[in-house]
mmCIF file of C-alpha atoms in Angstrom:
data_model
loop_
_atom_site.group_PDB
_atom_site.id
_atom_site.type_symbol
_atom_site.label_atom_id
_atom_site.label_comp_id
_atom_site.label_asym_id
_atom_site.label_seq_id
_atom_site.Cartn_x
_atom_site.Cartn_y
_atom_site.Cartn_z
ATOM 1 C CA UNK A 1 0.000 0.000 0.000
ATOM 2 C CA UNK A 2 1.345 3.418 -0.674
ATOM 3 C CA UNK A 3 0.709 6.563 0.968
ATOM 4 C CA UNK A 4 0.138 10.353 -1.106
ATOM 5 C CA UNK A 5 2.175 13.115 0.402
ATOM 6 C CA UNK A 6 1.867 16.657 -0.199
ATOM 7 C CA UNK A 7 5.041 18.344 -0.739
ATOM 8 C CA UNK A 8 6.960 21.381 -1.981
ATOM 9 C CA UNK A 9 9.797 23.155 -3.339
ATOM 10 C CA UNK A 10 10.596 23.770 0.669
ATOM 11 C CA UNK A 11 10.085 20.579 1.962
ATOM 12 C CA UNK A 12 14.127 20.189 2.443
ATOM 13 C CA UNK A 13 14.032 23.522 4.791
ATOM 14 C CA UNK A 14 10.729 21.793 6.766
ATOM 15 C CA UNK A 15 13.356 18.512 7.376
ATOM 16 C CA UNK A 16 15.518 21.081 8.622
ATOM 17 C CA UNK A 17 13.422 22.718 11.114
ATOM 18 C CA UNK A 18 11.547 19.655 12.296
ATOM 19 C CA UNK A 19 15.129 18.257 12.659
ATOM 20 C CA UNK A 20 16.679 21.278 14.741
ATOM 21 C CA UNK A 21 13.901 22.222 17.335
ATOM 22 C CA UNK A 22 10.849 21.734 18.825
ATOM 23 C CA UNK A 23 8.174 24.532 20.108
ATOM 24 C CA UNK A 24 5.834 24.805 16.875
ATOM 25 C CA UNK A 25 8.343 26.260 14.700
ATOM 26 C CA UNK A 26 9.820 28.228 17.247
ATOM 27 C CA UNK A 27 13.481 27.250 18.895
ATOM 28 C CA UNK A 28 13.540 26.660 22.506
ATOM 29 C CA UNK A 29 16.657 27.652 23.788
ATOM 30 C CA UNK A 30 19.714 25.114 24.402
ATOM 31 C CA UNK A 31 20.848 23.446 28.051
ATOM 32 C CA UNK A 32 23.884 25.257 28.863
ATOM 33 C CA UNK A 33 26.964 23.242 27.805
ATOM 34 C CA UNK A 34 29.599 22.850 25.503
ATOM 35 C CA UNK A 35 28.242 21.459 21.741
ATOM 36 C CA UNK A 36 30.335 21.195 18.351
ATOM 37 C CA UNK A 37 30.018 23.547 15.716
ATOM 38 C CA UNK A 38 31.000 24.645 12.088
ATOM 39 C CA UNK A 39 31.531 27.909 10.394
ATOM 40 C CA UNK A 40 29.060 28.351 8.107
ATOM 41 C CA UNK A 41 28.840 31.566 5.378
ATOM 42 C CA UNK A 42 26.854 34.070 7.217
ATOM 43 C CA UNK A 43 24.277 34.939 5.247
ATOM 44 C CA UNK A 44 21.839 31.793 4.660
ATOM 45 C CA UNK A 45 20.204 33.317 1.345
ATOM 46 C CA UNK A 46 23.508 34.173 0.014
ATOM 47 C CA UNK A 47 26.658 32.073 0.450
ATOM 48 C CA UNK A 48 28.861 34.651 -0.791
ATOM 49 C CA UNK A 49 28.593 36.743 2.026
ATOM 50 C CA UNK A 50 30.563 34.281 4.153
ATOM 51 C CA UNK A 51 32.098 36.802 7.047
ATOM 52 C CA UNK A 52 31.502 40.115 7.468
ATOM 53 C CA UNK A 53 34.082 42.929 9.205
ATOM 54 C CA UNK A 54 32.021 45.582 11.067
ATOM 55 C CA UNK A 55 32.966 48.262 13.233
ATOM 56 C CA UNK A 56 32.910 47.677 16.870
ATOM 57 C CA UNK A 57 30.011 49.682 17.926
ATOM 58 C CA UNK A 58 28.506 52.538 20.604
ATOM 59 C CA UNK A 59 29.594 55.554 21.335
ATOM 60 C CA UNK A 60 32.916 54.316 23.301
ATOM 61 C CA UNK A 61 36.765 55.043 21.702
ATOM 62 C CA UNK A 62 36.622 51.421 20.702
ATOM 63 C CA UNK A 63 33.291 52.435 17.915
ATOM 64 C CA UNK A 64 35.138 52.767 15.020
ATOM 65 C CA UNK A 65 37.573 49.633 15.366
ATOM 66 C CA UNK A 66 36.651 46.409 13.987
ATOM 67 C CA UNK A 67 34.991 43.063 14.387
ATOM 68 C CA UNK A 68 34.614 39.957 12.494
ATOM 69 C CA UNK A 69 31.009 38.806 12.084
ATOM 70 C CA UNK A 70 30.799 34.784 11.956
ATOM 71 C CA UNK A 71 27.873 32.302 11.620
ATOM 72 C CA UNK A 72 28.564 29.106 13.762
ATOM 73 C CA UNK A 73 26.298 26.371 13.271
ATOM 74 C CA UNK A 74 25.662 23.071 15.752
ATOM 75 C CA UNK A 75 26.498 20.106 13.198
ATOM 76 C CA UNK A 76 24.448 17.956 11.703
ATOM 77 C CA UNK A 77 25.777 14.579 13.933
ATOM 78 C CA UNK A 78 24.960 16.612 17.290
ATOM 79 C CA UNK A 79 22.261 14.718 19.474
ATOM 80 C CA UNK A 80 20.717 17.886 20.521
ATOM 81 C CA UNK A 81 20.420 21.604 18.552
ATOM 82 C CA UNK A 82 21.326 20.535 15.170
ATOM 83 C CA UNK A 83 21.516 23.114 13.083
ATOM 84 C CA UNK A 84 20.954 25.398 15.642
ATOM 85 C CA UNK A 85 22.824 28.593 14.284
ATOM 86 C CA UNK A 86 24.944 31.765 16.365
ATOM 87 C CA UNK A 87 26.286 34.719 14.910
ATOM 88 C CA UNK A 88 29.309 35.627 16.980
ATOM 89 C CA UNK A 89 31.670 38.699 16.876
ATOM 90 C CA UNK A 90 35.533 38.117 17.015
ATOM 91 C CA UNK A 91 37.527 41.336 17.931
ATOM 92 C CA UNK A 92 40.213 41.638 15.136
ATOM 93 C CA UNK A 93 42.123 42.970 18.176
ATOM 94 C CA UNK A 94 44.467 41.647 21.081
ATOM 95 C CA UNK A 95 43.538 44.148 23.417
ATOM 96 C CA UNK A 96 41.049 46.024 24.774
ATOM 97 C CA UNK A 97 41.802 50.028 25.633
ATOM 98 C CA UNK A 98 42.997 51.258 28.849
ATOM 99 C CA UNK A 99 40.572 51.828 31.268
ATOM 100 C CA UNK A 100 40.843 54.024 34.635
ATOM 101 C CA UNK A 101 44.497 54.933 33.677
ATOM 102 C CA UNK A 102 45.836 51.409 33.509
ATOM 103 C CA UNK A 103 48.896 51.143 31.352
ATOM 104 C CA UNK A 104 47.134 48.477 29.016
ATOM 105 C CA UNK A 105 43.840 47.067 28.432
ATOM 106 C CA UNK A 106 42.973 43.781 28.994
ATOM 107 C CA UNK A 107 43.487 40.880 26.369
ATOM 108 C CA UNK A 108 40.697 40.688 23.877
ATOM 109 C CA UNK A 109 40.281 36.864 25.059
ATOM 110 C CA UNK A 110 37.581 36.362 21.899
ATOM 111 C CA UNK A 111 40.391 36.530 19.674
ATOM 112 C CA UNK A 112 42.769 34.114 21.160
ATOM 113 C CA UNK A 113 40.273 31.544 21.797
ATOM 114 C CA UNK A 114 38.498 31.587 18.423
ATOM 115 C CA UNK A 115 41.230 31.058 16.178
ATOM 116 C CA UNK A 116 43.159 29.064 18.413
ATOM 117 C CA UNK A 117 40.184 26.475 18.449
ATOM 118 C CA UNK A 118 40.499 26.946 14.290
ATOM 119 C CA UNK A 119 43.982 26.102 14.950
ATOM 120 C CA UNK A 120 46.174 28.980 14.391
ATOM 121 C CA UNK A 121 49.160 29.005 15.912
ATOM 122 C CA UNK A 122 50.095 31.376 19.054
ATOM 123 C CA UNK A 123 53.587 32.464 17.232
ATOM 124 C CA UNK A 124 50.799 33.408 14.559
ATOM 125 C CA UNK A 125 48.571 35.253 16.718
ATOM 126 C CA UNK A 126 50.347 37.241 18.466
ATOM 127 C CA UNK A 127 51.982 38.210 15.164
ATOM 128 C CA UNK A 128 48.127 38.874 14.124
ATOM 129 C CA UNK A 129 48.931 36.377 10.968
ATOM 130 C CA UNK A 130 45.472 35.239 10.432
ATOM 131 C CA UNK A 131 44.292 33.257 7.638
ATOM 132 C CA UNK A 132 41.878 34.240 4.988
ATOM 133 C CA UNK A 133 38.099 33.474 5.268
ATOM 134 C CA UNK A 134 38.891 29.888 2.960
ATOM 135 C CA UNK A 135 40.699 28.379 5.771
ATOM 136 C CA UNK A 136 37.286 29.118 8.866
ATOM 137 C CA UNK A 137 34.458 27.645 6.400
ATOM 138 C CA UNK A 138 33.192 24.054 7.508
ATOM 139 C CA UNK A 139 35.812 24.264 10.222
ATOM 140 C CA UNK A 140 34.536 22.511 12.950
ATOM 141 C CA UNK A 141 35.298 24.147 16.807
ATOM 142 C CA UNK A 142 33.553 23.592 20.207
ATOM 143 C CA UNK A 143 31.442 26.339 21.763
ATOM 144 C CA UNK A 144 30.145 26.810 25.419
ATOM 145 C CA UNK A 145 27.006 28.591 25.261
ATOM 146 C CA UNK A 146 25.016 30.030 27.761
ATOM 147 C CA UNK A 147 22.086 29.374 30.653
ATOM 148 C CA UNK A 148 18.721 30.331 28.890
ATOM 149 C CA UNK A 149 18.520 34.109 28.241
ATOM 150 C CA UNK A 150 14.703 35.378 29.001
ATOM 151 C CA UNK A 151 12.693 35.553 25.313
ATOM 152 C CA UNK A 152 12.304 38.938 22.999
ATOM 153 C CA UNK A 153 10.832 39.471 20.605
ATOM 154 C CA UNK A 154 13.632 38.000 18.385
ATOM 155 C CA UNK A 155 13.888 35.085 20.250
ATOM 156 C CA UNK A 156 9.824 34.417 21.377
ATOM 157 C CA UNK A 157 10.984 31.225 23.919
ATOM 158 C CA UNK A 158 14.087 32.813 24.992
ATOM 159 C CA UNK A 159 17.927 32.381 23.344
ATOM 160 C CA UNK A 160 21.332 31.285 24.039
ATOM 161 C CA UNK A 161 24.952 33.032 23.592
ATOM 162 C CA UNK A 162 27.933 31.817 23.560
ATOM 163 C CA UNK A 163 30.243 32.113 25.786
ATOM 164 C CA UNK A 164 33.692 30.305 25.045
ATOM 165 C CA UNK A 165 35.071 29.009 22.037
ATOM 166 C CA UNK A 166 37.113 25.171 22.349
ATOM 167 C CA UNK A 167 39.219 23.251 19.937
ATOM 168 C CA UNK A 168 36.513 20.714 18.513
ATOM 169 C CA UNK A 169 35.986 17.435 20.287
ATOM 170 C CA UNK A 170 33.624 14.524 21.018
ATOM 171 C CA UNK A 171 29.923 15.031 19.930
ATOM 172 C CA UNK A 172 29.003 12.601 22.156
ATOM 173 C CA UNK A 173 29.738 15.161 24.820
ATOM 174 C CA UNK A 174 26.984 16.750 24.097
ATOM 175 C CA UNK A 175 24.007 18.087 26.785
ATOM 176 C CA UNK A 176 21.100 16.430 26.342
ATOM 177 C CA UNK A 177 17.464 17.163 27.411
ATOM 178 C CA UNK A 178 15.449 15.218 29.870
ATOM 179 C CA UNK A 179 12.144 14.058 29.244
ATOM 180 C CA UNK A 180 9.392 16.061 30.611
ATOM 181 C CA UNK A 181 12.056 18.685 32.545
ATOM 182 C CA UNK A 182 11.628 21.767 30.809
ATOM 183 C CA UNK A 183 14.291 23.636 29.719
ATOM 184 C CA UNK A 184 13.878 27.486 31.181
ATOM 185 C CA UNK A 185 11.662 28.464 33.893
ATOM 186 C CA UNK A 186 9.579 30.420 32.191
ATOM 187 C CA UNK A 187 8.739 27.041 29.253
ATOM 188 C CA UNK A 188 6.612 24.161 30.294
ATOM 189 C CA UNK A 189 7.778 20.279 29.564
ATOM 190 C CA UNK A 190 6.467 20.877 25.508
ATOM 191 C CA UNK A 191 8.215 24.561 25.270
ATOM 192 C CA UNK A 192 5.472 26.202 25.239
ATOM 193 C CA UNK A 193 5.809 30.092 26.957
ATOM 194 C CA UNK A 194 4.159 30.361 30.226
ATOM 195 C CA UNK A 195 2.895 33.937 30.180
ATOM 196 C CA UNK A 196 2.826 34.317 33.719
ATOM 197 C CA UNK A 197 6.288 33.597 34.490
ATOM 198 C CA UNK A 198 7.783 36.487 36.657
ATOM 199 C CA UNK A 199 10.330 37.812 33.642
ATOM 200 C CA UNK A 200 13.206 40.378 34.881
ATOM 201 C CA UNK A 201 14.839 41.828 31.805
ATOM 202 C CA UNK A 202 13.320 44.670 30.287
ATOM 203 C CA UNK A 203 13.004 42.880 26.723
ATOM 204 C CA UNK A 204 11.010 39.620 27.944
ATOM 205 C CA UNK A 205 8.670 42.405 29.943
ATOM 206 C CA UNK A 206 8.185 44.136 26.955
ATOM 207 C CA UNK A 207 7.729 41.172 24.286
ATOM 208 C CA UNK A 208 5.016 39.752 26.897
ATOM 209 C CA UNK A 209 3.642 43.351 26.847
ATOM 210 C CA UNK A 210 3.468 43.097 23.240
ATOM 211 C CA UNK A 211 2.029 39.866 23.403
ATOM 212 C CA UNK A 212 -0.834 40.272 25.462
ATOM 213 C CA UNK A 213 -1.732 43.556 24.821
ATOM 214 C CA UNK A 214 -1.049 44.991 28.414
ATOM 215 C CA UNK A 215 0.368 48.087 28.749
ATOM 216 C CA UNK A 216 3.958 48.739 28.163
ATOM 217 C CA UNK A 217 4.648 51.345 30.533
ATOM 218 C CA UNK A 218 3.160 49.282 33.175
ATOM 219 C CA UNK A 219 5.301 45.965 32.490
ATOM 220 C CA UNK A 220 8.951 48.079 31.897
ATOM 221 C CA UNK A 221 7.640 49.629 35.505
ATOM 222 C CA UNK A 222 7.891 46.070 37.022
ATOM 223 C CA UNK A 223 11.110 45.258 35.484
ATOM 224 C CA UNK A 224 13.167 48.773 36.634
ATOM 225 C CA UNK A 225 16.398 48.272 37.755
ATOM 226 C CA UNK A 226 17.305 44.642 35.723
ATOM 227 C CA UNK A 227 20.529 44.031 34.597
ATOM 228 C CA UNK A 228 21.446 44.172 30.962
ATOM 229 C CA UNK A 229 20.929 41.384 28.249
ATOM 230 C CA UNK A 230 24.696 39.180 28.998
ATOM 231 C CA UNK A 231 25.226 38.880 25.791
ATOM 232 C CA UNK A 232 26.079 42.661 25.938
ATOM 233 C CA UNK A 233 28.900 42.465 28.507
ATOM 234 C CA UNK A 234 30.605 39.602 26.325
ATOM 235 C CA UNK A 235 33.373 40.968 23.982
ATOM 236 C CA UNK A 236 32.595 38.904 21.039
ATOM 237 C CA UNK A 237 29.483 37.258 22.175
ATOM 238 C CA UNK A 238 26.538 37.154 19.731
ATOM 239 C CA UNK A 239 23.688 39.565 20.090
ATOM 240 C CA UNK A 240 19.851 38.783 18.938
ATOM 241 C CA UNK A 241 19.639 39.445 15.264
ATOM 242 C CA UNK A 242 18.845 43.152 14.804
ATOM 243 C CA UNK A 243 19.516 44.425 18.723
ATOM 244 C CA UNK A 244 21.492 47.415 19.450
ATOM 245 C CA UNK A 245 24.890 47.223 18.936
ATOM 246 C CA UNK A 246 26.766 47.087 22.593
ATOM 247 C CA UNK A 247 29.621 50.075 23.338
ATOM 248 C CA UNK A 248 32.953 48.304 25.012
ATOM 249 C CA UNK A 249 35.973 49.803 25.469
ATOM 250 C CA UNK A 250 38.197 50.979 22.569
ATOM 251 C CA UNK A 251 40.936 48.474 21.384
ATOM 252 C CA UNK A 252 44.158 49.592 19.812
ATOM 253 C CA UNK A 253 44.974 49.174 16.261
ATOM 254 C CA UNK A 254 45.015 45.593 15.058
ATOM 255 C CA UNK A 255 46.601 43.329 12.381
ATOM 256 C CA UNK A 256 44.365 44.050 8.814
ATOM 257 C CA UNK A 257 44.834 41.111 6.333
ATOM 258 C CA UNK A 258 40.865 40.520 7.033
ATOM 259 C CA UNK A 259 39.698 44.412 6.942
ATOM 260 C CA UNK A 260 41.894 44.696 3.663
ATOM 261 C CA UNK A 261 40.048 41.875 2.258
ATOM 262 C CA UNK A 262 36.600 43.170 2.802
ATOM 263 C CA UNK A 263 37.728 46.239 1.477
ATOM 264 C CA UNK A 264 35.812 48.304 3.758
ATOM 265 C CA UNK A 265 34.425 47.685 7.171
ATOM 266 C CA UNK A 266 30.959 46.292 7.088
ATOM 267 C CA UNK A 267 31.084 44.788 3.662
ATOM 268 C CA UNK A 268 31.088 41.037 3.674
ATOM 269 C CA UNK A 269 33.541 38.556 2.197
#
């Protein structure tokens, strides 16, 4: 007996998601834990764009020095977040600027850790000798990533960062999920949002503000005073897809064989 299926011209990109999450078409986030990862071009409609170089960001003397833009995704062998995908920001820096008249900043840590899991050498980056942006793609590395970060409205259950980057090792390794323990406080057992959940940061107040329809002005009220988002007090850690660009301290000038290449910051390579 044979069975009739409807299909598509997407139906690889539905394997994909049903593969990579579950939540309705919406990711959960991740346990917290170290999982293995490739670089992957950074733009997923166009595989040209593989990197990008961008300035650093805010209004800090670091603004106008750069960053490299890279997409990391969990591999396809994983036993949990396949294909789950990060966009992560490597200074193009080894130090951070002075602060509170110290005689030097402190190292830009991103840097040595990210390439060093690619497996440049340390002769070669402290010389800043990187290597062009053939060498990263479908390199694999480790990455920590975070505790569950409180949803927004990019991320409607709530988001991971990461944290550390590792050489790459044993997938097995892996954190798994248990059955019926949900993942973040405010999810139940099937990842669905509980609304009610006591959120602190300002951005879960107002997505469930959105959400809901209550009033804005009353939800920010409840949430005065929280911390903010930890993926803004990483140098190098990835920020939700379209938040504001974070303002660290100003690094000193850095090596350029990757700015030269994109030509100009912010243009992709």
């Amino acid at each position: 007996m044979s069975f009739a299926v409807e299909t598509d011209q997407y139906a690889a990109d539905a394997l994909k998601e049903s593969q990579s999450s579950s939540g309705n078409g919406k990711f959960p986030p991740l346990p917290r834990g170290e999982y293995q990862v490739a670089v992957v071009p950074l733009k997923k409609d166009d595989p040209s764009k593989r990197v990008e170089v961008a300035d650093f960001g805010g209004t800090g003397p670091n603004g106008k020095k750069k960053v490299l833009r890279v997409a990391l995704q969990i591999v396809d062998d994983s036993p949990l977040g396949m294909k789950r995908y990060f966009q992560v920001r490597i200074p193009l820096f080894t130090r951070f600027a002075p602060k509170d008249g110290a005689p030097q900043g402190k190292p830009a840590k991103n840097y040595f850790d990210f390439w060093g899991a690619l497996g440049v050498s340390d002769e070669d980056l402290v010389a800043g000798r990187l290597p062009d942006v053939n060498f990263m793609m479908g390199k694999r590395l480790g990455v920590t990533i975070s505790d569950p970060i409180e949803p927004d409205k990019w991320n409607p259950l709530g988001s991971n960062e990461v944290n550390f980057f590792n050489k790459a090792g044993d997938v097995n390794t892996t954190p798994r999920r248990t059955e019926g323990v949900p993942v973040a406080e405010w999810l139940n057992a099937d990842d669905e949002l509980i609304i009610e959940y006591p959120f602190k940061t300002p951005e879960a107040k107002a997505y469930i503000a959105e959400l809901t329809g209550q009033a804005p002005a009353a939800v920010a009220a409840a949430g005065a005073g929280a911390p903010a988002p930890s993926w803004a007090t990483q140098p190098g850690g990835a920020a939700p897809t379209g938040a504001p660009a974070p303002s660290w301290g100003t690094p000193p000038a850095a090596n350029t064989a990757l700015q030269d290449a994109a030509a100009a910051g912010g243009q992709g390579f």
